[in-house]
Tab-separated table of C-alpha atoms in Angstrom:
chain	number	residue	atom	x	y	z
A	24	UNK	CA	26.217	1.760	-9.849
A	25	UNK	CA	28.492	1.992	-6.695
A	26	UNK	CA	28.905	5.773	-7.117
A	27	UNK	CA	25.457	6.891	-7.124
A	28	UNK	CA	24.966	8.364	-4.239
A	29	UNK	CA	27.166	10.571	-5.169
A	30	UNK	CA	25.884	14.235	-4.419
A	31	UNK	CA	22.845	13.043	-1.654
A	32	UNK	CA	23.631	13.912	1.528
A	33	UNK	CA	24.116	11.454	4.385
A	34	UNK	CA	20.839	12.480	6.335
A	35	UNK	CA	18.410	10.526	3.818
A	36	UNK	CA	14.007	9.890	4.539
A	37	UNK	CA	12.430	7.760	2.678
A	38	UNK	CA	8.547	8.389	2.200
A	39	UNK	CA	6.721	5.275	1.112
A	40	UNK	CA	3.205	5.591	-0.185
A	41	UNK	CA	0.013	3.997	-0.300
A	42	UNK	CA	-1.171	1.496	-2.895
A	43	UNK	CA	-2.291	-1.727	-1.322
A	44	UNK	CA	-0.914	-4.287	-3.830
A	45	UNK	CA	1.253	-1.996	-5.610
A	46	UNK	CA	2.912	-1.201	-2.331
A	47	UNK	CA	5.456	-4.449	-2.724
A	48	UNK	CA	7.202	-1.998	-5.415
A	49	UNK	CA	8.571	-0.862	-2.485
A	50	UNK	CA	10.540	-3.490	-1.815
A	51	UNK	CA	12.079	-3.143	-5.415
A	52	UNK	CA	12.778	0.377	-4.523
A	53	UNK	CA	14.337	-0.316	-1.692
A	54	UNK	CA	16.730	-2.635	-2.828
A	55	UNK	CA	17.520	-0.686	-5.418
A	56	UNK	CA	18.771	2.213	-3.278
A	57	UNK	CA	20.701	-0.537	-1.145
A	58	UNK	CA	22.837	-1.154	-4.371
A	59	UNK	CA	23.255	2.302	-4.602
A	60	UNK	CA	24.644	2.607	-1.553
A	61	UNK	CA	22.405	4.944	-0.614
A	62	UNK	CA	21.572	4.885	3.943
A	63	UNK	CA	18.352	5.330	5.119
A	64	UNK	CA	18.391	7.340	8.245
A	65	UNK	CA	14.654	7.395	9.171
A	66	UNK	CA	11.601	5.773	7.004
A	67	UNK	CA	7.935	6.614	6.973
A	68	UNK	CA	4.678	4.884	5.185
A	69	UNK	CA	1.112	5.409	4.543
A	70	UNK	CA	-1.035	2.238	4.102
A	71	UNK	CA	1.124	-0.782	2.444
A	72	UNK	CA	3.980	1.510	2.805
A	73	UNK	CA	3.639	1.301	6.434
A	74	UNK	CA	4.201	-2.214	5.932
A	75	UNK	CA	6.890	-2.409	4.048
A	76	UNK	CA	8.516	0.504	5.968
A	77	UNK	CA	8.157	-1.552	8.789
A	78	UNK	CA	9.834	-4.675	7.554
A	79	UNK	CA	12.304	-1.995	6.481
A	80	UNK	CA	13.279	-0.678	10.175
A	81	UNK	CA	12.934	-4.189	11.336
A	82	UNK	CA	15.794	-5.365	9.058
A	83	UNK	CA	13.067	-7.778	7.519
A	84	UNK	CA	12.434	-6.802	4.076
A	85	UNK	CA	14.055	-10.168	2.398
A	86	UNK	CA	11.584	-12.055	4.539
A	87	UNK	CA	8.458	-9.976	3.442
A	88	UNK	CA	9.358	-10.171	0.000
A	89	UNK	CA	10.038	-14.296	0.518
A	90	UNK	CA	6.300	-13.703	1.489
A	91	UNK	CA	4.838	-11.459	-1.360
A	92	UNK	CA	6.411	-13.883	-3.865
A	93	UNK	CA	4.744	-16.708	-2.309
A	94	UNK	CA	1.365	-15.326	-2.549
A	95	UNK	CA	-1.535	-16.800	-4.344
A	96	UNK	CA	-5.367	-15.837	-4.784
A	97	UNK	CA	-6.038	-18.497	-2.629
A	98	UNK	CA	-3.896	-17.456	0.439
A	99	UNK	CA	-4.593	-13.354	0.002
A	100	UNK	CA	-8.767	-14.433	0.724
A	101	UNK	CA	-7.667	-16.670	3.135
A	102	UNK	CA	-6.827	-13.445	5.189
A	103	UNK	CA	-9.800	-11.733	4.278
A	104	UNK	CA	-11.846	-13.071	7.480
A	105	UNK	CA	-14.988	-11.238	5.992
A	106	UNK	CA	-17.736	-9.696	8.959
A	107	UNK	CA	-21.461	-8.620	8.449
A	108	UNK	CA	-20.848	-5.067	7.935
A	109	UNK	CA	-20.448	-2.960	11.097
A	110	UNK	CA	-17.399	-0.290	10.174
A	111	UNK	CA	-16.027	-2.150	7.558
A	112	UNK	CA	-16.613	-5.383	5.323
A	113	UNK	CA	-13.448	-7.113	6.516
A	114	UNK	CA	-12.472	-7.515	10.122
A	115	UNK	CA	-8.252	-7.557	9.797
A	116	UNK	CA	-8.162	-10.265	12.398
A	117	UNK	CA	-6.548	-13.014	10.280
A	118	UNK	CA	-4.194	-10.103	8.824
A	119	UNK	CA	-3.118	-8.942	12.210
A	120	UNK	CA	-2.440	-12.787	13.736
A	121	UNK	CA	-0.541	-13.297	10.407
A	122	UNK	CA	1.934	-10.239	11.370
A	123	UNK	CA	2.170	-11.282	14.812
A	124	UNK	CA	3.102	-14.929	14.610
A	125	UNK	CA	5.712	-13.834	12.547
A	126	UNK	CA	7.311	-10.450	14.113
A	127	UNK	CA	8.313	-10.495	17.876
A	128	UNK	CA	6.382	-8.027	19.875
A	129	UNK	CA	7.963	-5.063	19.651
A	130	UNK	CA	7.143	-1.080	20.409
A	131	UNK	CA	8.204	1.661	17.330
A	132	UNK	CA	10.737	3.054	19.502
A	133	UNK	CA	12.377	0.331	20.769
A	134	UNK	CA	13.396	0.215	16.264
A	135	UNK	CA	17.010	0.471	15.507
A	136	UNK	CA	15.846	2.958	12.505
A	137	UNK	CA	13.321	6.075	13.584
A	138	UNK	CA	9.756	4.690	12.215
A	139	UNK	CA	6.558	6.597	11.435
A	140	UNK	CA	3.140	5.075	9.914
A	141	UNK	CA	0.651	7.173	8.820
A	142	UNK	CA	-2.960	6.940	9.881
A	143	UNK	CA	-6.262	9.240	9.793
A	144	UNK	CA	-8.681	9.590	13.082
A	145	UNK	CA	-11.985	8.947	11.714
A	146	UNK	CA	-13.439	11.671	14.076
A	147	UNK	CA	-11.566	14.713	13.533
A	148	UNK	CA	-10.283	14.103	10.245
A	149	UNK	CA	-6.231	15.013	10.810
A	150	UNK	CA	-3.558	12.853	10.548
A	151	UNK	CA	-1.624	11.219	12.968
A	152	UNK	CA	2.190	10.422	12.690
A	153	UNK	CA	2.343	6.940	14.862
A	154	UNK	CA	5.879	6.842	16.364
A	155	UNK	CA	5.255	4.723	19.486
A	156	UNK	CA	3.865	2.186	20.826
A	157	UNK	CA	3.015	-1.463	19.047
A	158	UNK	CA	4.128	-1.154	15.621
A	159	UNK	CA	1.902	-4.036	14.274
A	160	UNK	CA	-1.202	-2.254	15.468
A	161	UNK	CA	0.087	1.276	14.207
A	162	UNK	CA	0.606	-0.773	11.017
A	163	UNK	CA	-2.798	-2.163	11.097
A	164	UNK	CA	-4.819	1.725	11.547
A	165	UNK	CA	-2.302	2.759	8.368
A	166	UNK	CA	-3.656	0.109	6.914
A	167	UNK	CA	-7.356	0.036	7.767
A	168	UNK	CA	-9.234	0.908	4.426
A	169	UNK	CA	-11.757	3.105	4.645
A	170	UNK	CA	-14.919	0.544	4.091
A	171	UNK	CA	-13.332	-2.281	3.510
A	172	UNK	CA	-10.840	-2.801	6.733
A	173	UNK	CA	-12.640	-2.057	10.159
A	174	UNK	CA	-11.493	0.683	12.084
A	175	UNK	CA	-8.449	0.516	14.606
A	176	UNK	CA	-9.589	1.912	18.115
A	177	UNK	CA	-6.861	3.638	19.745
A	178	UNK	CA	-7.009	6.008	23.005
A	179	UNK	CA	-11.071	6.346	22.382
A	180	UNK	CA	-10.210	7.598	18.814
A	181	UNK	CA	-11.172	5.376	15.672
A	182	UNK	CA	-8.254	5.290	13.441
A	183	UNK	CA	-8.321	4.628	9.060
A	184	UNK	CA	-6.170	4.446	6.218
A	185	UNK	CA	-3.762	7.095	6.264
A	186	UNK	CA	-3.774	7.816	2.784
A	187	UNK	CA	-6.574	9.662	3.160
A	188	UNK	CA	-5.235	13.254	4.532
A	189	UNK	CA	-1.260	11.880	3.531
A	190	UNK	CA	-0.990	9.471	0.902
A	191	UNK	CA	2.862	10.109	-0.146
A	192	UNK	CA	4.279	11.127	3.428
A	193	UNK	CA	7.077	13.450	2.603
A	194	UNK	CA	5.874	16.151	5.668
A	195	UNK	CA	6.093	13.493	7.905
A	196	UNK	CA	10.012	12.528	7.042
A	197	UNK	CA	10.810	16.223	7.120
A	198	UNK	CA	9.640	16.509	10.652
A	199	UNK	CA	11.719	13.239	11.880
A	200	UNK	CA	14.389	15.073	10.348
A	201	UNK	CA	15.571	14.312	7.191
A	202	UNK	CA	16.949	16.815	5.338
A	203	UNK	CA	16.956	14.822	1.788
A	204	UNK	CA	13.268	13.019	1.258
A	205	UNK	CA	13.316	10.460	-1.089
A	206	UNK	CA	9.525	10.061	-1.993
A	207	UNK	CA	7.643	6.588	-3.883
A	208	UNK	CA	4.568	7.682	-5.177
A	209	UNK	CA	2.174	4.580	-6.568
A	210	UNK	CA	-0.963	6.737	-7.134
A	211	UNK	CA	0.310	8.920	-10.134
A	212	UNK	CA	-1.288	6.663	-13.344
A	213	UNK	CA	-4.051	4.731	-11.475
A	214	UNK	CA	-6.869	6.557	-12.770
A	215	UNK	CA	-5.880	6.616	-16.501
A	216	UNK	CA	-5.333	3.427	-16.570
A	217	UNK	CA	-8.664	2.001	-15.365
A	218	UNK	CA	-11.579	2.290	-17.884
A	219	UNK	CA	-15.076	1.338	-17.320
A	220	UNK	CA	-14.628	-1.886	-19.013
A	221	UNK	CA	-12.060	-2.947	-16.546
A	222	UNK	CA	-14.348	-2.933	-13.488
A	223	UNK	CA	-15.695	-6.183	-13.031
A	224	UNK	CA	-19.363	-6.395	-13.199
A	225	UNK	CA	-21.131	-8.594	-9.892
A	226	UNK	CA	-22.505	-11.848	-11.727
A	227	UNK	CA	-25.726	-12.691	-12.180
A	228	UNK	CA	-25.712	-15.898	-9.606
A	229	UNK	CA	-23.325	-15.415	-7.107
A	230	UNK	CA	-24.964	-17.880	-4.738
A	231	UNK	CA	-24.396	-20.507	-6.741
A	232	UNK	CA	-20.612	-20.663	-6.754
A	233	UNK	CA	-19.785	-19.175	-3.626
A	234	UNK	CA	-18.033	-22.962	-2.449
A	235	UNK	CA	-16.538	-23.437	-6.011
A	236	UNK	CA	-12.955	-22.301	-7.082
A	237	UNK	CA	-13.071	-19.501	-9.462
A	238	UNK	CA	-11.596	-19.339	-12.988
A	239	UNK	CA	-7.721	-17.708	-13.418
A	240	UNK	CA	-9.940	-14.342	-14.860
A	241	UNK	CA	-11.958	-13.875	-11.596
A	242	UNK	CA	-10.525	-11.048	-9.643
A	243	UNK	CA	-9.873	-11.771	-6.246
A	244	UNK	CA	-12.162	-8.396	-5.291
A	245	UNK	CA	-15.192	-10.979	-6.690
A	246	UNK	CA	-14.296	-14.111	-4.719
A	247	UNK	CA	-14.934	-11.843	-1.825
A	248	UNK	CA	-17.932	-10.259	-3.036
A	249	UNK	CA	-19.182	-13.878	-3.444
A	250	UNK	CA	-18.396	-14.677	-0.027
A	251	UNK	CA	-20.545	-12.009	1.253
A	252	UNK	CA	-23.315	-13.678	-0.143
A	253	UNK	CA	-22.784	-16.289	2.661
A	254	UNK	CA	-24.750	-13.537	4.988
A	255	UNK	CA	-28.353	-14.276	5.624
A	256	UNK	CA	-30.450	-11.227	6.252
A	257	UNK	CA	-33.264	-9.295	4.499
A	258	UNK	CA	-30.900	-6.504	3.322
A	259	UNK	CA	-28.522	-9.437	1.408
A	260	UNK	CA	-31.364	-10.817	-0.281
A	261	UNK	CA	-32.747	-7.847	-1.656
A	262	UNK	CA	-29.561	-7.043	-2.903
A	263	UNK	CA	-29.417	-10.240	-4.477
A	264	UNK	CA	-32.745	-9.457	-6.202
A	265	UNK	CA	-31.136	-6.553	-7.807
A	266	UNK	CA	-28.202	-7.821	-9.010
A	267	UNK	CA	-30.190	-10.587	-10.727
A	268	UNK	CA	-31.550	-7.729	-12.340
A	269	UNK	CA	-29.423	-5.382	-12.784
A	270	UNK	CA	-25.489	-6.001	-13.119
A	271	UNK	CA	-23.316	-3.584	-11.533
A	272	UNK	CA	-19.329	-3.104	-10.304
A	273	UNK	CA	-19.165	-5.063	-7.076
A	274	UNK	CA	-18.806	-3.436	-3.938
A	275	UNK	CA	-15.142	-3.966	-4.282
A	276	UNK	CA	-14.451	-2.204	-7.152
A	277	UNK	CA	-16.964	0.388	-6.055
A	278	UNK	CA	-14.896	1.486	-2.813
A	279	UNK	CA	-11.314	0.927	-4.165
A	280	UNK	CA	-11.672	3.014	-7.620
A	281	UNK	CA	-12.996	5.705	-5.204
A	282	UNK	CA	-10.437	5.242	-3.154
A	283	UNK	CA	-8.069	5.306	-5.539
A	284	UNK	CA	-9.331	8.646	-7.400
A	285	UNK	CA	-9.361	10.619	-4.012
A	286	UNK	CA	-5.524	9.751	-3.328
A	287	UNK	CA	-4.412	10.327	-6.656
A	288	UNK	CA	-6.070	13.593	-6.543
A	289	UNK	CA	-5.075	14.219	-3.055
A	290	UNK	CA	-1.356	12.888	-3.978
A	291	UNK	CA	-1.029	15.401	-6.776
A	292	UNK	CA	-2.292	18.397	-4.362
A	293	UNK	CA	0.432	17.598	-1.762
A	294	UNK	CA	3.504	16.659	-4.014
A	295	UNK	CA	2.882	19.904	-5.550
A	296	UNK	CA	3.140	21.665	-2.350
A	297	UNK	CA	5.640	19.653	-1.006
A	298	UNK	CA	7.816	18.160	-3.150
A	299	UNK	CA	10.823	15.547	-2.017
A	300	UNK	CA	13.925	15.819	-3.024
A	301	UNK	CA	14.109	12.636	-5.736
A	302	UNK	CA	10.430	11.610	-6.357
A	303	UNK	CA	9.957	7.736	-7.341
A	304	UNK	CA	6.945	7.014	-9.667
A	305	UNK	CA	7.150	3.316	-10.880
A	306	UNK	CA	4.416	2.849	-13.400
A	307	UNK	CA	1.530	0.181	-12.138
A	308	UNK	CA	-1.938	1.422	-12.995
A	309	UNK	CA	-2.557	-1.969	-14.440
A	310	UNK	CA	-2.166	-3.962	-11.013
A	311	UNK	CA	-5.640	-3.642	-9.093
A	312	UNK	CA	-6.174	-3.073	-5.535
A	313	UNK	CA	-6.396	-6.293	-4.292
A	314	UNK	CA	-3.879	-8.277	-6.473
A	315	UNK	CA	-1.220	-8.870	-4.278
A	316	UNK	CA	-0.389	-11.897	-5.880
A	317	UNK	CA	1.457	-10.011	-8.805
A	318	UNK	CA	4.092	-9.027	-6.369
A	319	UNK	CA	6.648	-10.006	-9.221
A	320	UNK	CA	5.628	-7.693	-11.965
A	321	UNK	CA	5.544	-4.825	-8.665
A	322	UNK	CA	8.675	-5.542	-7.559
A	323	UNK	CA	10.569	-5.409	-10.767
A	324	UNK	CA	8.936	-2.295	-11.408
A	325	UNK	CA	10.008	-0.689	-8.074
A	326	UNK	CA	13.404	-1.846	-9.201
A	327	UNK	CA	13.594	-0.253	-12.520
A	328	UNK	CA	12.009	2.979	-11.947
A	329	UNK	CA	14.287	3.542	-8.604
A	330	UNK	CA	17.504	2.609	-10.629
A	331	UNK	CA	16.191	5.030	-13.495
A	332	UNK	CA	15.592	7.722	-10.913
A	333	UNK	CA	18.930	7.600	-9.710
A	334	UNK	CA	21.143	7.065	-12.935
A	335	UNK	CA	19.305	10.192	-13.701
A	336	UNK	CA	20.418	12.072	-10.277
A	337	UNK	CA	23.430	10.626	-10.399
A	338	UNK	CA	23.980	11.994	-14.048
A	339	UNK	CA	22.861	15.415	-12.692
A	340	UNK	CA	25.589	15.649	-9.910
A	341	UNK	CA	28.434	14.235	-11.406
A	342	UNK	CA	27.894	16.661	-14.461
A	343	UNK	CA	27.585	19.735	-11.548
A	344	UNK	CA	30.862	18.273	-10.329
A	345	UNK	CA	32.303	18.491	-13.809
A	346	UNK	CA	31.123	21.999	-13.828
A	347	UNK	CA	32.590	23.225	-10.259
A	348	UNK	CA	35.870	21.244	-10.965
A	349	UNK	CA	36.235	23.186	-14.279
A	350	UNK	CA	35.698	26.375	-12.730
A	351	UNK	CA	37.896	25.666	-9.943
């Protein structure tokens, strides 16, 4: 597929989105544009994307997905360096250390390839294009969770997840320039595909197998939930009382499906409004929020939806070519 760029211009943006663990589709995408021969001339991500946008600019992305093939259950809660909750169930300590011992410090603009991640400031509610400064923590506010990760604090603002004002950042490539946006949305079948029956129910006796290694079918959202069992306060008891009781999504599932319906919701709004020019929707409603272990089945998914996508455009122009040369 050597000739498929044919017909995009040379000044190309690429918008990743958020997703958590679908975000390593990504790196399928990506590659599959590299054997396209299609250049990148400036890259933007909400969330994960900011992530994988960043390994992008840093000429890293074989690395990272070394890494996201690696990953196991084991190693993904291993990160998770739960807190009592203050702003957020999970402090993003571990996560940020992880980044750091293996990227150099390094600003955004000192980046061969112009870099924005997309974050939200908790107190005013707009969203803020991060284009200098320390890109691991302008990663880690893009990546901050609403909930779940706590807060980034950043010139006395708090900043959260982008993807909740921009979850598909095609305004954000237009304004570093780009005159073609190439857009990968990960939020367009999420909600269909998760039923009621696929949110995992808190078990009866967490307590009791907090220390033991869960079965192959425990979500990775529950080992966590178990672990904030380990707390000791009036509050976590009482809650513990209830679930006894009365069974109910963990607090998990609870956050992320919400999550998950605002951005697909909010996604729709804004591609609508602003479309990109070649709009990337791999199909992975069936990976959930936290399963970044399936980076495979993501990744080959990226792949084939990106190479679909531009068979397709590269169908389109060479039949307008046809066209002109006939007229001609």
């Amino acid at each position: 597929m050597s000739d498929s760029n044919v017909g995009f211009p040379k000044n190309i943006g690429l918008a990743l989105g958020s997703g958590s663990a679908r975000g390593w589709s990504h790196i399928g995408v990506i590659r599959a544009l590299a054997e396209a021969g299609i250049e990148i001339s400036c890259i933007a991500g909400t969330s994960i994307g900011s992530l994988v946008g960043g390994a992008f600019a840093l000429d890293k992305t074989d690395v990272l997905e070394d890494f996201a093939r690696q990953l196991d259950w084991k190693q993904i809660v291993s990160f998770m360096d739960v807190t009592f909750p203050r702003s957020g169930l999970i402090d993003g300590e571990k996560v940020t250390d992880f980044f750091r011992s293996h990227v150099r410090e390094i600003n955004i603009e000192e980046l061969l390839l112009p870099y924005c991640a997309v974050a939200t400031d908790l107190t005013t509610g707009r969203e803020l294009a991060l284009n200098e400064g320390d890109l691991i923590e302008a990663i880690r506010a893009s990546i901050s969770v609403p909930g779940i990760f706590t807060p980034v604090k950043k010139n006395g603002s708090f900043l959260i997840d982008g993807g909740l004002v921009n979850p598909v950042p095609v305004s954000v490539v237009r304004n570093m320039g780009a005159d073609y946006v190439i857009a990968v949305d990960l939020n367009h079948d999420i909600v269909d595909k998760r039923s009621a029956g696929s949110i995992d129910p808190v078990a009866p006796s967490l307590a009791n197998v907090v220390d033991q290694p869960p079965p192959s079918k425990w979500s990775i959202a529950q080992n966590l939930t178990n672990r904030l069992n380990e707390f000791s306060s009036p509050a976590f008891s009482q809650v513990r009382r209830w679930l006894h009781r009365d069974p109910v999504p963990n607090i998990f599932d609870v956050l992320t499906t919400s999550i998950n319906i605002m951005e697909s919701q909010i996604t729709a709004t804004k591609l609508a409004t602003d479309p990109p020019d070649l709009l990337i929707q791999p199909k992975l409603g069936d990976i959930r929020f936290l399963e970044f272990h399936r980076a495979g089945e993501a990744i080959a998914e990226g792949y084939r939806e990106a190479t679909t996508q531009l068979k397709e455009k590269w169908k389109g122009a060479s039949e307008r070519d046809d066209k002109q040369g006939d007229r001609e």
